[in-house]
Coordinates of N, CA and C in Angstrom, one line a residue:
Chain A
Q1 N -22.6 -7.1 7.6 CA -21.9 -7.2 6.3 C -22.7 -6.3 5.3
K2 N -22.0 -5.3 4.8 CA -22.7 -4.4 3.8 C -22.6 -5.1 2.5
E3 N -23.8 -5.2 1.8 CA -23.9 -6.0 0.6 C -24.5 -5.2 -0.6
V4 N -24.1 -5.6 -1.8 CA -24.6 -5.1 -3.0 C -25.1 -6.3 -3.9
E5 N -26.4 -6.3 -4.2 CA -26.9 -7.4 -4.9 C -27.3 -7.1 -6.3
Q6 N -26.9 -8.0 -7.2 CA -27.4 -7.9 -8.6 C -27.8 -9.2 -9.1
N7 N -28.7 -9.3 -10.1 CA -29.1 -10.5 -10.7 C -28.0 -10.8 -11.7
S8 N -27.4 -12.0 -11.7 CA -26.2 -12.3 -12.5 C -26.6 -12.4 -14.0
G9 N -27.9 -12.7 -14.3 CA -28.3 -12.8 -15.7 C -27.9 -14.2 -16.3
P10 N -27.8 -14.3 -17.6 CA -27.7 -13.2 -18.5 C -29.1 -12.6 -18.8
L11 N -29.0 -11.3 -19.0 CA -30.2 -10.5 -19.5 C -30.0 -10.4 -21.0
S12 N -31.0 -10.9 -21.7 CA -30.9 -10.8 -23.2 C -32.0 -9.9 -23.7
V13 N -31.5 -8.9 -24.5 CA -32.5 -8.0 -25.2 C -32.2 -7.9 -26.6
P14 N -33.2 -7.6 -27.5 CA -32.9 -7.4 -28.9 C -32.3 -6.1 -29.2
E15 N -31.5 -6.0 -30.2 CA -30.9 -4.7 -30.6 C -32.0 -3.6 -30.7
G16 N -31.7 -2.5 -30.2 CA -32.7 -1.4 -30.3 C -33.6 -1.3 -29.1
A17 N -33.7 -2.3 -28.3 CA -34.6 -2.3 -27.1 C -33.9 -1.5 -25.9
I18 N -34.7 -1.3 -24.9 CA -34.1 -0.8 -23.6 C -33.7 -1.9 -22.7
A19 N -32.5 -1.8 -22.2 CA -32.0 -2.8 -21.2 C -32.1 -2.2 -19.9
S20 N -32.6 -2.9 -18.9 CA -32.8 -2.4 -17.5 C -32.0 -3.3 -16.6
L21 N -31.0 -2.7 -15.9 CA -30.2 -3.4 -15.0 C -30.4 -2.9 -13.6
N22 N -30.6 -3.8 -12.6 CA -31.0 -3.4 -11.3 C -30.0 -3.8 -10.2
C23 N -30.0 -3.1 -9.1 CA -29.0 -3.3 -8.1 C -29.7 -2.8 -6.7
T24 N -29.5 -3.6 -5.7 CA -30.0 -3.2 -4.4 C -28.8 -3.3 -3.4
Y25 N -28.9 -2.4 -2.4 CA -27.8 -2.4 -1.5 C -28.3 -2.4 0.0
S26 N -27.5 -2.8 0.9 CA -28.0 -3.0 2.3 C -27.7 -1.8 3.2
D27 N -26.7 -1.0 2.9 CA -26.3 0.0 3.8 C -27.1 1.3 3.5
R28 N -28.0 1.6 4.4 CA -28.9 2.7 4.1 C -28.2 4.1 4.1
G29 N -27.0 4.2 4.7 CA -26.3 5.4 4.7 C -25.4 5.7 3.5
S30 N -25.4 4.8 2.6 CA -24.5 4.9 1.4 C -24.9 6.2 0.7
Q31 N -23.8 6.9 0.1 CA -24.0 8.2 -0.5 C -23.8 8.3 -2.0
S32 N -22.9 7.4 -2.5 CA -22.6 7.5 -3.9 C -22.6 6.1 -4.5
F33 N -23.0 6.1 -5.8 CA -23.3 4.9 -6.5 C -22.8 5.0 -7.9
F34 N -22.3 3.8 -8.3 CA -21.6 3.8 -9.6 C -22.0 2.6 -10.4
W35 N -21.9 2.8 -11.8 CA -22.1 1.7 -12.7 C -20.8 1.6 -13.5
Y36 N -20.3 0.3 -13.6 CA -19.1 0.0 -14.4 C -19.5 -1.0 -15.5
R37 N -18.9 -0.8 -16.6 CA -19.0 -1.8 -17.7 C -17.7 -2.6 -17.8
Q38 N -17.9 -3.9 -18.0 CA -16.7 -4.7 -18.1 C -16.8 -5.7 -19.2
Y39 N -16.0 -5.5 -20.3 CA -16.0 -6.5 -21.4 C -15.2 -7.7 -21.0
S40 N -15.5 -8.8 -21.6 CA -14.8 -10.1 -21.2 C -13.3 -9.9 -21.4
G41 N -12.6 -10.2 -20.3 CA -11.1 -10.2 -20.4 C -10.5 -8.8 -20.2
K42 N -11.4 -7.8 -20.0 CA -10.9 -6.4 -19.8 C -11.2 -6.0 -18.4
S43 N -10.7 -4.8 -18.0 CA -11.0 -4.2 -16.7 C -12.3 -3.4 -16.7
P44 N -12.8 -3.2 -15.5 CA -14.1 -2.3 -15.4 C -13.8 -0.9 -15.8
E45 N -14.8 -0.3 -16.5 CA -14.8 1.0 -17.0 C -16.0 1.8 -16.4
L46 N -15.7 2.9 -15.7 CA -16.8 3.7 -15.1 C -17.6 4.3 -16.2
I47 N -18.9 4.1 -16.1 CA -19.8 4.7 -17.1 C -20.8 5.7 -16.5
M48 N -21.2 5.5 -15.3 CA -22.1 6.5 -14.6 C -21.9 6.5 -13.1
S49 N -22.1 7.7 -12.6 CA -22.1 7.8 -11.1 C -23.4 8.6 -10.8
I50 N -23.9 8.4 -9.6 CA -25.1 9.1 -9.2 C -25.1 9.2 -7.7
Y51 N -25.6 10.4 -7.2 CA -25.5 10.7 -5.8 C -26.8 11.1 -5.2
S52 N -27.7 11.6 -6.0 CA -29.0 12.2 -5.6 C -30.1 11.3 -6.1
N53 N -31.2 11.3 -5.3 CA -32.4 10.6 -5.7 C -32.9 11.1 -7.1
G54 N -33.4 10.2 -7.9 CA -33.9 10.6 -9.2 C -33.1 10.0 -10.3
D55 N -33.2 10.6 -11.5 CA -32.6 10.1 -12.7 C -31.4 11.0 -13.1
K56 N -30.4 10.4 -13.7 CA -29.3 11.1 -14.3 C -29.0 10.5 -15.6
E57 N -29.0 11.3 -16.7 CA -28.9 10.8 -18.0 C -27.5 11.2 -18.6
D58 N -27.0 10.3 -19.4 CA -25.7 10.6 -20.1 C -25.8 9.8 -21.4
G59 N -26.1 10.5 -22.5 CA -26.3 9.8 -23.8 C -27.4 8.8 -23.7
R60 N -27.0 7.5 -24.1 CA -28.0 6.5 -24.1 C -28.2 5.8 -22.7
F61 N -27.5 6.3 -21.7 CA -27.5 5.7 -20.4 C -28.3 6.6 -19.4
T62 N -29.1 6.0 -18.6 CA -29.8 6.7 -17.5 C -29.6 5.9 -16.2
A63 N -29.1 6.5 -15.2 CA -29.0 5.9 -13.9 C -30.2 6.4 -13.0
Q64 N -30.8 5.6 -12.3 CA -31.9 5.9 -11.4 C -31.5 5.5 -10.0
L65 N -31.8 6.4 -9.0 CA -31.5 6.1 -7.6 C -32.7 6.4 -6.8
N66 N -33.0 5.4 -5.9 CA -34.1 5.6 -4.9 C -33.5 5.1 -3.6
K67 N -33.1 6.1 -2.8 CA -32.5 5.8 -1.5 C -33.4 5.2 -0.5
A68 N -34.7 5.6 -0.6 CA -35.7 5.0 0.4 C -35.8 3.5 0.2
S69 N -35.8 3.1 -1.1 CA -35.9 1.7 -1.4 C -34.6 1.0 -1.5
Q70 N -33.5 1.8 -1.4 CA -32.1 1.2 -1.5 C -31.9 0.5 -2.8
Y71 N -32.2 1.2 -3.8 CA -32.3 0.6 -5.2 C -31.6 1.6 -6.2
V72 N -30.8 1.0 -7.0 CA -30.2 1.8 -8.1 C -30.3 1.0 -9.4
S73 N -30.6 1.7 -10.5 CA -30.7 1.0 -11.7 C -30.0 1.7 -12.9
L74 N -29.8 1.0 -13.9 CA -29.2 1.6 -15.1 C -30.0 1.2 -16.3
L75 N -30.5 2.2 -17.1 CA -31.2 1.9 -18.3 C -30.3 2.2 -19.5
I76 N -30.3 1.3 -20.4 CA -29.6 1.6 -21.7 C -30.6 1.6 -22.8
R77 N -30.7 2.8 -23.4 CA -31.7 2.9 -24.5 C -31.0 2.5 -25.8
D78 N -31.8 2.1 -26.8 CA -31.3 1.7 -28.1 C -30.1 0.8 -28.0
S79 N -30.3 -0.3 -27.3 CA -29.2 -1.2 -27.0 C -28.5 -1.7 -28.3
Q80 N -27.2 -1.7 -28.3 CA -26.4 -2.2 -29.4 C -25.6 -3.4 -29.0
P81 N -25.3 -4.3 -30.0 CA -24.5 -5.4 -29.7 C -23.2 -5.1 -29.0
S82 N -22.7 -3.9 -29.2 CA -21.4 -3.5 -28.5 C -21.7 -3.2 -27.0
D83 N -22.9 -3.1 -26.6 CA -23.2 -3.0 -25.2 C -23.2 -4.3 -24.4
S84 N -23.0 -5.4 -25.2 CA -22.9 -6.7 -24.5 C -21.7 -6.8 -23.6
A85 N -21.9 -7.0 -22.4 CA -20.8 -6.9 -21.4 C -21.4 -7.2 -20.0
T86 N -20.6 -7.3 -19.0 CA -21.0 -7.4 -17.6 C -21.0 -6.0 -17.0
Y87 N -22.1 -5.7 -16.3 CA -22.3 -4.4 -15.7 C -22.2 -4.6 -14.2
L88 N -21.3 -3.8 -13.6 CA -21.1 -3.9 -12.1 C -21.7 -2.7 -11.5
C89 N -22.4 -2.9 -10.4 CA -22.9 -1.9 -9.6 C -22.0 -1.7 -8.4
A90 N -21.6 -0.5 -8.0 CA -20.7 -0.3 -6.8 C -21.3 0.8 -6.0
V91 N -21.1 0.7 -4.7 CA -21.6 1.6 -3.7 C -20.5 2.0 -2.7
N92 N -20.4 3.3 -2.4 CA -19.5 3.8 -1.4 C -20.3 3.7 -0.1
P93 N -19.8 2.9 0.8 CA -20.6 2.7 2.1 C -20.4 3.8 3.0
S94 N -21.4 4.0 3.9 CA -21.3 5.0 4.9 C -20.1 4.8 5.9
G95 N -19.6 5.9 6.3 CA -18.5 5.8 7.2 C -17.1 5.6 6.6
S96 N -17.1 5.6 5.3 CA -15.8 5.4 4.6 C -15.4 6.7 3.9
N97 N -14.2 7.1 4.3 CA -13.6 8.3 3.6 C -12.4 8.0 2.8
T98 N -12.2 6.7 2.6 CA -11.0 6.2 1.8 C -11.3 5.9 0.4
G99 N -12.6 6.1 0.0 CA -12.9 5.7 -1.4 C -13.2 4.3 -1.6
K100 N -13.3 3.5 -0.5 CA -13.6 2.1 -0.7 C -15.0 1.9 -1.3
L101 N -15.1 1.0 -2.2 CA -16.4 0.7 -2.9 C -16.7 -0.8 -2.6
I102 N -18.0 -1.0 -2.5 CA -18.5 -2.4 -2.4 C -19.1 -2.7 -3.8
F103 N -18.7 -3.8 -4.4 CA -19.1 -4.1 -5.8 C -20.1 -5.3 -5.7
G104 N -21.1 -5.2 -6.6 CA -22.0 -6.4 -6.8 C -21.2 -7.4 -7.7
Q105 N -21.9 -8.5 -7.9 CA -21.2 -9.6 -8.7 C -21.3 -9.3 -10.2
G106 N -22.2 -8.4 -10.5 CA -22.4 -8.0 -11.9 C -23.5 -8.7 -12.6
T107 N -24.1 -8.1 -13.6 CA -25.1 -8.6 -14.5 C -24.6 -8.7 -15.9
T108 N -24.7 -9.9 -16.5 CA -24.2 -10.0 -17.9 C -25.4 -9.6 -18.8
L109 N -25.1 -8.7 -19.7 CA -26.1 -8.3 -20.7 C -25.7 -8.8 -22.1
Q110 N -26.7 -9.4 -22.8 CA -26.4 -9.8 -24.2 C -27.4 -9.1 -25.0
V111 N -26.9 -8.4 -26.0 CA -27.8 -7.7 -27.0 C -27.7 -8.4 -28.3
K112 N -28.8 -8.9 -28.7 CA -28.8 -9.8 -29.9 C -29.2 -9.0 -31.2
P113 N -28.4 -9.1 -32.2 CA -28.7 -8.4 -33.5 C -30.1 -8.8 -34.1
Chain B
D1 N -7.8 12.9 -18.8 CA -8.3 11.6 -18.4 C -7.4 10.9 -17.4
V2 N -8.0 10.2 -16.5 CA -7.2 9.5 -15.5 C -6.6 8.3 -16.2
K3 N -5.3 8.1 -15.9 CA -4.7 6.9 -16.5 C -4.0 6.1 -15.3
V4 N -4.4 4.8 -15.3 CA -3.8 3.9 -14.4 C -3.2 2.8 -15.2
T5 N -1.9 2.6 -15.0 CA -1.2 1.5 -15.8 C -0.7 0.4 -14.8
Q6 N -0.6 -0.7 -15.4 CA -0.1 -1.9 -14.6 C 1.1 -2.5 -15.4
S7 N 2.0 -3.0 -14.7 CA 3.3 -3.4 -15.3 C 3.2 -4.5 -16.4
S8 N 2.3 -5.4 -16.2 CA 2.2 -6.5 -17.2 C 0.7 -6.8 -17.4
R9 N 0.4 -7.2 -18.7 CA -0.9 -7.7 -19.0 C -1.1 -9.2 -18.7
Y10 N 0.0 -9.9 -19.0 CA 0.0 -11.3 -18.7 C 1.3 -11.7 -18.0
L11 N 1.2 -12.6 -17.0 CA 2.4 -13.0 -16.3 C 2.3 -14.5 -16.0
V12 N 3.3 -15.3 -16.2 CA 3.3 -16.7 -15.8 C 4.5 -16.9 -14.8
K13 N 4.2 -17.4 -13.6 CA 5.2 -17.6 -12.6 C 5.1 -19.0 -12.1
R14 N 6.2 -19.5 -11.4 CA 6.2 -20.8 -10.9 C 5.8 -20.7 -9.4
T15 N 5.3 -21.8 -8.9 CA 4.9 -21.9 -7.5 C 6.2 -21.6 -6.6
G16 N 6.0 -20.8 -5.6 CA 7.1 -20.5 -4.7 C 7.9 -19.2 -5.1
E17 N 7.7 -18.7 -6.3 CA 8.4 -17.5 -6.7 C 7.8 -16.3 -6.0
K18 N 8.6 -15.3 -5.8 CA 8.1 -14.0 -5.3 C 7.7 -13.2 -6.5
V19 N 6.5 -12.6 -6.5 CA 6.0 -11.9 -7.6 C 5.6 -10.5 -7.3
F20 N 6.0 -9.6 -8.1 CA 5.7 -8.1 -7.9 C 4.8 -7.7 -9.0
L21 N 3.7 -7.1 -8.6 CA 2.8 -6.4 -9.6 C 2.8 -4.9 -9.3
E22 N 3.0 -4.1 -10.3 CA 3.2 -2.7 -10.1 C 2.0 -2.0 -10.8
C23 N 1.6 -0.9 -10.1 CA 0.5 0.0 -10.6 C 1.0 1.4 -10.4
V24 N 0.7 2.2 -11.5 CA 1.1 3.6 -11.5 C -0.1 4.4 -11.9
Q25 N -0.4 5.5 -11.2 CA -1.5 6.4 -11.6 C -1.0 7.8 -11.8
D26 N -1.6 8.6 -12.7 CA -1.0 9.9 -13.1 C -1.9 11.0 -12.7
M27 N -2.9 10.8 -11.7 CA -3.8 11.8 -11.4 C -3.6 12.3 -10.0
D28 N -2.5 12.0 -9.4 CA -2.2 12.6 -8.0 C -3.3 12.1 -7.0
H29 N -3.8 10.9 -7.2 CA -4.8 10.3 -6.3 C -4.2 9.8 -5.0
E30 N -4.9 10.1 -3.9 CA -4.4 9.7 -2.6 C -4.6 8.1 -2.4
N31 N -5.7 7.6 -2.9 CA -6.1 6.3 -2.6 C -5.9 5.3 -3.7
M32 N -5.3 4.2 -3.4 CA -5.1 3.1 -4.4 C -5.5 1.8 -3.9
F33 N -5.9 0.9 -4.8 CA -6.5 -0.4 -4.4 C -6.0 -1.5 -5.2
W34 N -5.9 -2.7 -4.6 CA -5.6 -3.9 -5.4 C -6.8 -4.9 -5.1
Y35 N -7.3 -5.4 -6.3 CA -8.4 -6.4 -6.3 C -7.9 -7.6 -7.0
R36 N -8.5 -8.7 -6.7 CA -8.5 -9.9 -7.6 C -9.9 -10.2 -8.1
Q37 N -10.0 -10.7 -9.3 CA -11.3 -11.1 -9.8 C -11.3 -12.5 -10.4
D38 N -12.2 -13.3 -9.9 CA -12.3 -14.7 -10.3 C -13.7 -15.0 -10.7
P39 N -13.9 -15.9 -11.7 CA -15.3 -16.2 -12.1 C -16.1 -16.6 -11.0
G40 N -17.3 -16.0 -10.9 CA -18.3 -16.4 -9.8 C -18.0 -15.8 -8.5
L41 N -16.9 -15.2 -8.3 CA -16.5 -14.6 -7.0 C -16.5 -13.0 -7.0
G42 N -16.6 -12.5 -8.2 CA -16.6 -11.0 -8.3 C -15.3 -10.4 -8.0
L43 N -15.3 -9.1 -7.7 CA -14.1 -8.3 -7.3 C -13.9 -8.5 -5.8
R44 N -12.7 -8.8 -5.4 CA -12.4 -8.9 -4.0 C -11.2 -8.0 -3.7
L45 N -11.4 -7.2 -2.6 CA -10.4 -6.3 -2.3 C -9.3 -7.0 -1.5
I46 N -8.0 -6.8 -1.9 CA -6.9 -7.4 -1.3 C -6.3 -6.5 -0.2
Y47 N -5.9 -5.3 -0.7 CA -5.3 -4.3 0.1 C -5.7 -2.9 -0.5
F48 N -5.6 -1.9 0.3 CA -5.7 -0.5 -0.2 C -4.8 0.4 0.6
S49 N -4.5 1.5 0.0 CA -3.6 2.5 0.6 C -4.2 3.9 0.5
Y50 N -4.3 4.6 1.6 CA -4.9 5.9 1.6 C -3.8 7.0 1.7
D51 N -2.6 6.7 1.7 CA -1.5 7.7 1.6 C -0.2 7.0 1.5
V52 N 0.8 7.7 1.2 CA 2.2 7.1 1.1 C 2.5 6.4 2.4
K53 N 3.0 5.2 2.2 CA 3.4 4.3 3.3 C 2.2 3.9 4.2
M54 N 1.0 4.2 3.9 CA -0.2 3.8 4.7 C -0.9 2.8 3.9
K55 N -1.4 1.7 4.6 CA -2.1 0.6 4.0 C -3.1 0.0 4.9
E56 N -4.1 -0.6 4.4 CA -5.0 -1.3 5.2 C -5.4 -2.6 4.5
K57 N -5.6 -3.6 5.3 CA -6.0 -4.9 4.7 C -7.4 -4.8 4.1
G58 N -7.6 -5.5 3.0 CA -9.0 -5.6 2.5 C -9.6 -6.9 3.0
D59 N -10.4 -7.5 2.1 CA -11.1 -8.7 2.5 C -10.3 -10.0 2.4
I60 N -9.3 -10.0 1.6 CA -8.5 -11.3 1.4 C -7.0 -11.0 1.3
P61 N -6.4 -10.5 2.4 CA -5.0 -10.1 2.4 C -4.0 -11.3 2.5
E62 N -4.5 -12.5 2.9 CA -3.6 -13.5 3.2 C -2.8 -13.9 2.0
G63 N -1.5 -14.0 2.1 CA -0.6 -14.4 1.0 C -0.1 -13.2 0.2
Y64 N -0.5 -12.0 0.6 CA -0.1 -10.8 -0.2 C 0.5 -9.8 0.8
S65 N 1.3 -8.9 0.2 CA 1.7 -7.7 0.9 C 1.7 -6.6 -0.1
V66 N 1.9 -5.3 0.4 CA 1.9 -4.2 -0.5 C 2.9 -3.2 -0.1
S67 N 3.2 -2.3 -1.1 CA 4.2 -1.3 -0.8 C 3.8 0.0 -1.5
R68 N 3.8 1.1 -0.8 CA 3.6 2.4 -1.4 C 4.6 3.4 -0.9
E69 N 5.7 3.5 -1.7 CA 6.8 4.4 -1.3 C 6.6 5.8 -1.9
K70 N 5.9 5.8 -3.1 CA 5.6 7.1 -3.7 C 4.1 7.2 -4.0
K71 N 3.6 8.4 -4.0 CA 2.1 8.6 -4.2 C 1.6 7.9 -5.4
E72 N 2.3 7.9 -6.5 CA 1.7 7.5 -7.8 C 1.9 6.0 -8.0
R73 N 2.6 5.3 -7.1 CA 2.9 3.9 -7.3 C 2.5 3.0 -6.2
F74 N 1.8 1.9 -6.5 CA 1.3 1.0 -5.5 C 1.6 -0.4 -6.0
S75 N 2.4 -1.2 -5.2 CA 2.9 -2.5 -5.6 C 2.2 -3.6 -4.8
L76 N 1.9 -4.7 -5.5 CA 1.3 -5.9 -4.8 C 2.4 -6.9 -4.9
I77 N 2.6 -7.6 -3.8 CA 3.7 -8.6 -3.7 C 3.1 -9.9 -3.2
L78 N 3.4 -10.9 -4.0 CA 3.0 -12.3 -3.6 C 4.3 -12.9 -3.1
E79 N 4.4 -13.1 -1.8 CA 5.7 -13.5 -1.2 C 6.2 -14.9 -1.7
S80 N 5.2 -15.8 -1.9 CA 5.5 -17.1 -2.3 C 4.3 -17.6 -3.1
A81 N 4.4 -17.4 -4.4 CA 3.2 -17.6 -5.3 C 2.7 -19.1 -5.1
S82 N 1.4 -19.2 -5.1 CA 0.8 -20.5 -5.1 C -0.3 -20.6 -6.2
T83 N -0.6 -21.8 -6.6 CA -1.6 -22.0 -7.8 C -2.9 -21.3 -7.5
N84 N -3.3 -21.2 -6.2 CA -4.6 -20.6 -5.9 C -4.6 -19.1 -6.0
Q85 N -3.4 -18.6 -6.4 CA -3.3 -17.1 -6.6 C -3.4 -16.8 -8.1
T86 N -3.6 -17.8 -8.9 CA -3.9 -17.6 -10.3 C -5.2 -16.8 -10.5
S87 N -5.1 -15.7 -11.1 CA -6.3 -14.8 -11.1 C -6.0 -13.6 -12.0
M88 N -7.0 -12.8 -12.2 CA -6.9 -11.4 -12.8 C -6.7 -10.4 -11.6
Y89 N -5.7 -9.7 -11.7 CA -5.4 -8.7 -10.6 C -5.6 -7.3 -11.2
L90 N -6.4 -6.5 -10.5 CA -6.8 -5.2 -10.9 C -6.4 -4.1 -9.9
C91 N -5.8 -3.1 -10.4 CA -5.4 -1.9 -9.6 C -6.4 -0.8 -9.9
A92 N -6.7 0.0 -8.9 CA -7.6 1.1 -9.1 C -7.2 2.3 -8.2
S93 N -7.6 3.5 -8.6 CA -7.2 4.7 -7.8 C -8.4 5.6 -7.7
T94 N -8.4 6.4 -6.7 CA -9.4 7.5 -6.5 C -8.9 8.6 -5.7
S95 N -9.5 9.8 -5.8 CA -9.0 10.9 -5.0 C -9.5 10.6 -3.6
G96 N -8.8 11.2 -2.6 CA -9.2 10.9 -1.2 C -9.8 12.0 -0.5
G97 N -10.4 11.7 0.6 CA -10.9 12.7 1.5 C -12.3 13.2 1.2
T98 N -12.6 13.4 -0.1 CA -13.9 13.9 -0.5 C -14.6 13.1 -1.5
Y99 N -15.8 13.0 -1.4 CA -16.8 12.6 -2.3 C -16.4 13.0 -3.7
P100 N -16.6 12.3 -4.8 CA -17.5 11.2 -4.9 C -16.8 9.8 -4.9
Y101 N -15.5 9.8 -4.9 CA -14.9 8.5 -4.8 C -15.0 7.6 -6.0
E102 N -15.0 8.2 -7.2 CA -15.0 7.4 -8.4 C -13.7 6.6 -8.5
Q103 N -13.7 5.3 -8.7 CA -12.5 4.5 -8.8 C -12.3 4.3 -10.3
Y104 N -11.0 4.4 -10.7 CA -10.6 4.2 -12.0 C -9.6 3.0 -12.1
F105 N -9.8 2.1 -13.0 CA -9.1 0.9 -13.0 C -8.0 0.9 -14.0
G106 N -6.9 0.1 -13.7 CA -5.9 -0.2 -14.7 C -6.4 -1.3 -15.6
P107 N -5.6 -1.7 -16.6 CA -6.0 -2.7 -17.6 C -6.0 -4.1 -17.0
G108 N -5.4 -4.4 -15.9 CA -5.4 -5.7 -15.2 C -4.1 -6.5 -15.6
T109 N -3.8 -7.4 -14.7 CA -2.7 -8.4 -15.0 C -3.3 -9.8 -14.8
R110 N -3.2 -10.5 -15.8 CA -3.7 -11.9 -15.7 C -2.5 -12.8 -15.3
L111 N -2.5 -13.2 -14.1 CA -1.4 -14.0 -13.5 C -1.7 -15.5 -13.5
T112 N -0.8 -16.3 -14.0 CA -0.9 -17.7 -14.0 C 0.2 -18.3 -13.1
V113 N -0.1 -19.0 -12.1 CA 1.0 -19.7 -11.3 C 0.9 -21.2 -11.6
T114 N 2.1 -21.7 -12.1 CA 2.1 -23.1 -12.4 C 2.9 -23.9 -11.4

């Protein structure tokens, strides 16, 4: 069973701090990795994708991938109360050419003013 | 921008009714997916389709069927709705065949079966 694990949280950080969200996956052959943000009652919104080892930055967001450790993380700099949401990690498993993703359960982030 | 739309945001149906949930995408994506999301259980894949008239079961297909007659439209059918099918239903689409398989979601349909 291919799995994606996240700490459910809640992760609480003060406004302006760096929030660090972590995800591990079991399928060593996975090639592409995604972070989604989901506000309460809304659908998931894609915020970052990463395919190569290392860091990928987009505004206040940085995704980090370490395939050897089977670990992907999302850093949110200068966290704002509007970043309070559930963050879902998703992985495209090896052997899948249909675009199927395996989702983690999500980490709830609370940014306190 | 990719746009995925779903026919209803909120739906209330009675036990035993046949329910149709519709999803339309405007990006010419080959692959479309239906999920349900419940508190504590995360996103669970019901069915997906990788081409017109082609479908595969996901992790929880029991009690559901799907239809894909046109590339842009993917329908989820609850043949005889039951209260345990009360949930948030999410449709997603992605381009097929090649990396990177970014999935884009519709706004969701919150279905209540009474």
